[in-house]
Amino acid sequence: MEKNQSGTGATGRQRGASRGFTLLELLVVMVIIGLLAGYVGPKYFSQIGKSEIKAALAQVDALGKALDYFRLDTGHYPSMEVGLAALVTRPANEPKWDGPYLSKGVPLDPWGNAYVFKSPGEHGDYDLLSFGKDGKPGGEGEAADITNW
């Protein structure tokens, strides 16, 4: 067995392997990680925006169905004064109310804003909408309004 200077019997190749990574090797790994993050990151975050839009569309649909059940029971949609809260708690002077029509209360849109409810609506019996990510009327992409019409 070949002895090295320390007398341990390890060869120079084994001793060098235990030293760790060189600065150049670490820099190459960091560059590769950076390139992957630069490629995958934007694709990942664009999917999050799309999922928020899909969630808002699903919530508008569910709220619309709850409003339709409210109308079947009472003969009319909730007034602007009581709004969507009428889907969870009985409005005053509403004897035919048979709710709650939502199991967990009125949700906020995926961006943390309240849904806008107008009755009567400009586009139908009622209008139900979210102003999107920016919380303002209009917009495009993730900032576009999500409506029931």
PDB file of C-alpha atoms in Angstrom:
ATOM      1  CA  MET A   1       0.000   0.000   0.000  1.00  0.00           C
ATOM      2  CA  GLU A   2       1.270   3.391  -0.962  1.00  0.00           C
ATOM      3  CA  LYS A   3       1.800   5.861   1.893  1.00  0.00           C
ATOM      4  CA  ASN A   4       1.318   9.583   1.593  1.00  0.00           C
ATOM      5  CA  GLN A   5       3.037  12.291   3.591  1.00  0.00           C
ATOM      6  CA  SER A   6       0.655  11.979   6.521  1.00  0.00           C
ATOM      7  CA  GLY A   7       1.288   8.272   6.772  1.00  0.00           C
ATOM      8  CA  THR A   8      -2.356   7.280   6.613  1.00  0.00           C
ATOM      9  CA  GLY A   9      -2.033   5.066   3.609  1.00  0.00           C
ATOM     10  CA  ALA A  10      -4.515   7.072   1.487  1.00  0.00           C
ATOM     11  CA  THR A  11      -3.521   7.858  -2.044  1.00  0.00           C
ATOM     12  CA  GLY A  12      -3.322  11.402  -3.355  1.00  0.00           C
ATOM     13  CA  ARG A  13      -6.459  10.880  -5.408  1.00  0.00           C
ATOM     14  CA  GLN A  14      -8.550   9.905  -2.366  1.00  0.00           C
ATOM     15  CA  ARG A  15      -7.180  12.758  -0.305  1.00  0.00           C
ATOM     16  CA  GLY A  16      -8.063  15.266  -3.077  1.00  0.00           C
ATOM     17  CA  ALA A  17     -11.615  13.943  -3.335  1.00  0.00           C
ATOM     18  CA  SER A  18     -12.365  14.898   0.240  1.00  0.00           C
ATOM     19  CA  ARG A  19     -11.429  18.557  -0.241  1.00  0.00           C
ATOM     20  CA  GLY A  20     -14.856  19.593  -1.617  1.00  0.00           C
ATOM     21  CA  PHE A  21     -15.849  21.650  -4.636  1.00  0.00           C
ATOM     22  CA  THR A  22     -13.746  24.228  -6.373  1.00  0.00           C
ATOM     23  CA  LEU A  23     -14.969  27.772  -6.825  1.00  0.00           C
ATOM     24  CA  LEU A  24     -15.366  27.164 -10.557  1.00  0.00           C
ATOM     25  CA  GLU A  25     -17.581  24.123  -9.971  1.00  0.00           C
ATOM     26  CA  LEU A  26     -19.775  26.085  -7.578  1.00  0.00           C
ATOM     27  CA  LEU A  27     -20.103  28.943 -10.072  1.00  0.00           C
ATOM     28  CA  VAL A  28     -21.149  26.542 -12.840  1.00  0.00           C
ATOM     29  CA  VAL A  29     -23.828  25.020 -10.600  1.00  0.00           C
ATOM     30  CA  MET A  30     -25.078  28.502  -9.618  1.00  0.00           C
ATOM     31  CA  VAL A  31     -25.330  29.530 -13.282  1.00  0.00           C
ATOM     32  CA  ILE A  32     -27.303  26.375 -14.125  1.00  0.00           C
ATOM     33  CA  ILE A  33     -29.682  26.956 -11.216  1.00  0.00           C
ATOM     34  CA  GLY A  34     -30.116  30.582 -12.286  1.00  0.00           C
ATOM     35  CA  LEU A  35     -30.917  29.590 -15.866  1.00  0.00           C
ATOM     36  CA  LEU A  36     -33.470  27.028 -14.703  1.00  0.00           C
ATOM     37  CA  ALA A  37     -35.121  29.531 -12.356  1.00  0.00           C
ATOM     38  CA  GLY A  38     -35.231  32.119 -15.133  1.00  0.00           C
ATOM     39  CA  TYR A  39     -36.951  29.658 -17.438  1.00  0.00           C
ATOM     40  CA  VAL A  40     -39.320  27.908 -15.004  1.00  0.00           C
ATOM     41  CA  GLY A  41     -40.226  30.887 -12.767  1.00  0.00           C
ATOM     42  CA  PRO A  42     -42.227  32.938 -15.279  1.00  0.00           C
ATOM     43  CA  LYS A  43     -44.099  29.848 -16.506  1.00  0.00           C
ATOM     44  CA  TYR A  44     -44.979  28.925 -12.920  1.00  0.00           C
ATOM     45  CA  PHE A  45     -46.242  32.390 -12.000  1.00  0.00           C
ATOM     46  CA  SER A  46     -48.298  32.707 -15.195  1.00  0.00           C
ATOM     47  CA  GLN A  47     -50.073  29.480 -14.200  1.00  0.00           C
ATOM     48  CA  ILE A  48     -50.937  30.985 -10.816  1.00  0.00           C
ATOM     49  CA  GLY A  49     -52.627  33.922 -12.560  1.00  0.00           C
ATOM     50  CA  LYS A  50     -54.617  31.566 -14.768  1.00  0.00           C
ATOM     51  CA  SER A  51     -55.738  29.523 -11.761  1.00  0.00           C
ATOM     52  CA  GLU A  52     -56.962  32.663  -9.958  1.00  0.00           C
ATOM     53  CA  ILE A  53     -59.060  33.559 -13.004  1.00  0.00           C
ATOM     54  CA  LYS A  54     -60.499  30.031 -13.123  1.00  0.00           C
ATOM     55  CA  ALA A  55     -61.287  30.189  -9.402  1.00  0.00           C
ATOM     56  CA  ALA A  56     -63.085  33.519  -9.850  1.00  0.00           C
ATOM     57  CA  LEU A  57     -65.120  32.113 -12.750  1.00  0.00           C
ATOM     58  CA  ALA A  58     -66.106  29.112 -10.629  1.00  0.00           C
ATOM     59  CA  GLN A  59     -67.091  31.352  -7.705  1.00  0.00           C
ATOM     60  CA  VAL A  60     -69.198  33.615  -9.951  1.00  0.00           C
ATOM     61  CA  ASP A  61     -70.943  30.515 -11.296  1.00  0.00           C
ATOM     62  CA  ALA A  62     -71.575  29.148  -7.774  1.00  0.00           C
ATOM     63  CA  LEU A  63     -72.866  32.512  -6.544  1.00  0.00           C
ATOM     64  CA  GLY A  64     -75.137  32.708  -9.585  1.00  0.00           C
ATOM     65  CA  LYS A  65     -76.611  29.296  -8.792  1.00  0.00           C
ATOM     66  CA  ALA A  66     -77.160  30.314  -5.166  1.00  0.00           C
ATOM     67  CA  LEU A  67     -78.902  33.497  -6.353  1.00  0.00           C
ATOM     68  CA  ASP A  68     -81.140  31.405  -8.603  1.00  0.00           C
ATOM     69  CA  TYR A  69     -82.099  29.150  -5.650  1.00  0.00           C
ATOM     70  CA  PHE A  70     -82.861  32.280  -3.611  1.00  0.00           C
ATOM     71  CA  ARG A  71     -85.137  33.477  -6.433  1.00  0.00           C
ATOM     72  CA  LEU A  72     -86.897  30.110  -6.667  1.00  0.00           C
ATOM     73  CA  ASP A  73     -87.743  30.263  -2.967  1.00  0.00           C
ATOM     74  CA  THR A  74     -88.613  33.953  -2.627  1.00  0.00           C
ATOM     75  CA  GLY A  75     -89.805  34.899  -6.111  1.00  0.00           C
ATOM     76  CA  HIS A  76     -87.151  37.590  -6.593  1.00  0.00           C
ATOM     77  CA  TYR A  77     -83.425  38.199  -6.383  1.00  0.00           C
ATOM     78  CA  PRO A  78     -81.981  39.931  -3.303  1.00  0.00           C
ATOM     79  CA  SER A  79     -82.174  43.691  -3.239  1.00  0.00           C
ATOM     80  CA  MET A  80     -79.078  45.869  -3.486  1.00  0.00           C
ATOM     81  CA  GLU A  81     -79.530  46.797   0.184  1.00  0.00           C
ATOM     82  CA  VAL A  82     -79.096  43.232   1.466  1.00  0.00           C
ATOM     83  CA  GLY A  83     -76.851  42.108  -1.398  1.00  0.00           C
ATOM     84  CA  LEU A  84     -75.114  38.728  -1.375  1.00  0.00           C
ATOM     85  CA  ALA A  85     -75.440  38.511   2.410  1.00  0.00           C
ATOM     86  CA  ALA A  86     -79.024  37.380   1.756  1.00  0.00           C
ATOM     87  CA  LEU A  87     -77.585  34.077   0.583  1.00  0.00           C
ATOM     88  CA  VAL A  88     -76.291  33.353   4.085  1.00  0.00           C
ATOM     89  CA  THR A  89     -78.593  35.134   6.545  1.00  0.00           C
ATOM     90  CA  ARG A  90     -82.344  35.663   6.315  1.00  0.00           C
ATOM     91  CA  PRO A  91     -83.206  39.206   5.273  1.00  0.00           C
ATOM     92  CA  ALA A  92     -85.815  41.036   7.310  1.00  0.00           C
ATOM     93  CA  ASN A  93     -89.360  40.589   5.971  1.00  0.00           C
ATOM     94  CA  GLU A  94     -88.472  37.561   3.824  1.00  0.00           C
ATOM     95  CA  PRO A  95     -90.849  34.789   4.969  1.00  0.00           C
ATOM     96  CA  LYS A  96     -90.153  32.392   2.075  1.00  0.00           C
ATOM     97  CA  TRP A  97     -86.363  32.394   2.568  1.00  0.00           C
ATOM     98  CA  ASP A  98     -85.174  28.788   2.899  1.00  0.00           C
ATOM     99  CA  GLY A  99     -81.408  29.252   3.139  1.00  0.00           C
ATOM    100  CA  PRO A 100     -78.622  29.453   3.741  1.00  0.00           C
ATOM    101  CA  TYR A 101     -77.829  29.067   0.070  1.00  0.00           C
ATOM    102  CA  LEU A 102     -74.062  29.078   0.633  1.00  0.00           C
ATOM    103  CA  SER A 103     -72.435  26.695   3.099  1.00  0.00           C
ATOM    104  CA  LYS A 104     -69.448  28.834   4.093  1.00  0.00           C
ATOM    105  CA  GLY A 105     -70.561  32.411   3.645  1.00  0.00           C
ATOM    106  CA  VAL A 106     -69.998  34.806   0.769  1.00  0.00           C
ATOM    107  CA  PRO A 107     -66.425  34.386  -0.486  1.00  0.00           C
ATOM    108  CA  LEU A 108     -64.072  37.137  -1.536  1.00  0.00           C
ATOM    109  CA  ASP A 109     -62.642  36.914  -5.024  1.00  0.00           C
ATOM    110  CA  PRO A 110     -59.177  35.293  -5.365  1.00  0.00           C
ATOM    111  CA  TRP A 111     -57.542  38.717  -5.038  1.00  0.00           C
ATOM    112  CA  GLY A 112     -59.249  39.496  -1.718  1.00  0.00           C
ATOM    113  CA  ASN A 113     -61.959  41.853  -3.000  1.00  0.00           C
ATOM    114  CA  ALA A 114     -65.711  41.574  -2.537  1.00  0.00           C
ATOM    115  CA  TYR A 115     -67.814  40.564  -5.520  1.00  0.00           C
ATOM    116  CA  VAL A 116     -69.978  43.350  -6.942  1.00  0.00           C
ATOM    117  CA  PHE A 117     -73.707  42.584  -7.015  1.00  0.00           C
ATOM    118  CA  LYS A 118     -76.275  44.777  -8.768  1.00  0.00           C
ATOM    119  CA  SER A 119     -79.985  44.011  -8.805  1.00  0.00           C
ATOM    120  CA  PRO A 120     -81.560  44.762 -11.182  1.00  0.00           C
ATOM    121  CA  GLY A 121     -78.565  44.455 -13.427  1.00  0.00           C
ATOM    122  CA  GLU A 122     -77.638  46.228 -16.624  1.00  0.00           C
ATOM    123  CA  HIS A 123     -77.039  42.888 -18.398  1.00  0.00           C
ATOM    124  CA  GLY A 124     -79.824  40.777 -16.929  1.00  0.00           C
ATOM    125  CA  ASP A 125     -81.882  40.287 -13.778  1.00  0.00           C
ATOM    126  CA  TYR A 126     -78.698  40.843 -11.786  1.00  0.00           C
ATOM    127  CA  ASP A 127     -75.046  41.594 -12.458  1.00  0.00           C
ATOM    128  CA  LEU A 128     -72.327  39.767 -10.554  1.00  0.00           C
ATOM    129  CA  LEU A 129     -68.678  40.584 -11.139  1.00  0.00           C
ATOM    130  CA  SER A 130     -65.137  40.759  -9.888  1.00  0.00           C
ATOM    131  CA  PHE A 131     -62.879  43.565 -11.074  1.00  0.00           C
ATOM    132  CA  GLY A 132     -59.945  41.148 -11.397  1.00  0.00           C
ATOM    133  CA  LYS A 133     -56.448  41.453 -10.018  1.00  0.00           C
ATOM    134  CA  ASP A 134     -56.259  45.256 -10.187  1.00  0.00           C
ATOM    135  CA  GLY A 135     -59.630  45.762  -8.452  1.00  0.00           C
ATOM    136  CA  LYS A 136     -60.653  48.379 -11.056  1.00  0.00           C
ATOM    137  CA  PRO A 137     -63.261  48.254 -13.830  1.00  0.00           C
ATOM    138  CA  GLY A 138     -61.978  47.119 -17.227  1.00  0.00           C
ATOM    139  CA  GLY A 139     -58.511  45.802 -17.859  1.00  0.00           C
ATOM    140  CA  GLU A 140     -56.952  42.936 -19.767  1.00  0.00           C
ATOM    141  CA  GLY A 141     -55.426  39.591 -18.843  1.00  0.00           C
ATOM    142  CA  GLU A 142     -55.408  39.035 -15.080  1.00  0.00           C
ATOM    143  CA  ALA A 143     -56.781  42.561 -14.561  1.00  0.00           C
ATOM    144  CA  ALA A 144     -59.877  41.883 -16.715  1.00  0.00           C
ATOM    145  CA  ASP A 145     -63.315  41.893 -15.139  1.00  0.00           C
ATOM    146  CA  ILE A 146     -64.914  38.514 -14.495  1.00  0.00           C
ATOM    147  CA  THR A 147     -68.674  38.638 -14.942  1.00  0.00           C
ATOM    148  CA  ASN A 148     -71.795  36.476 -15.044  1.00  0.00           C
ATOM    149  CA  TRP A 149     -72.835  37.730 -18.490  1.00  0.00           C
TER     150      TRP A 149
END
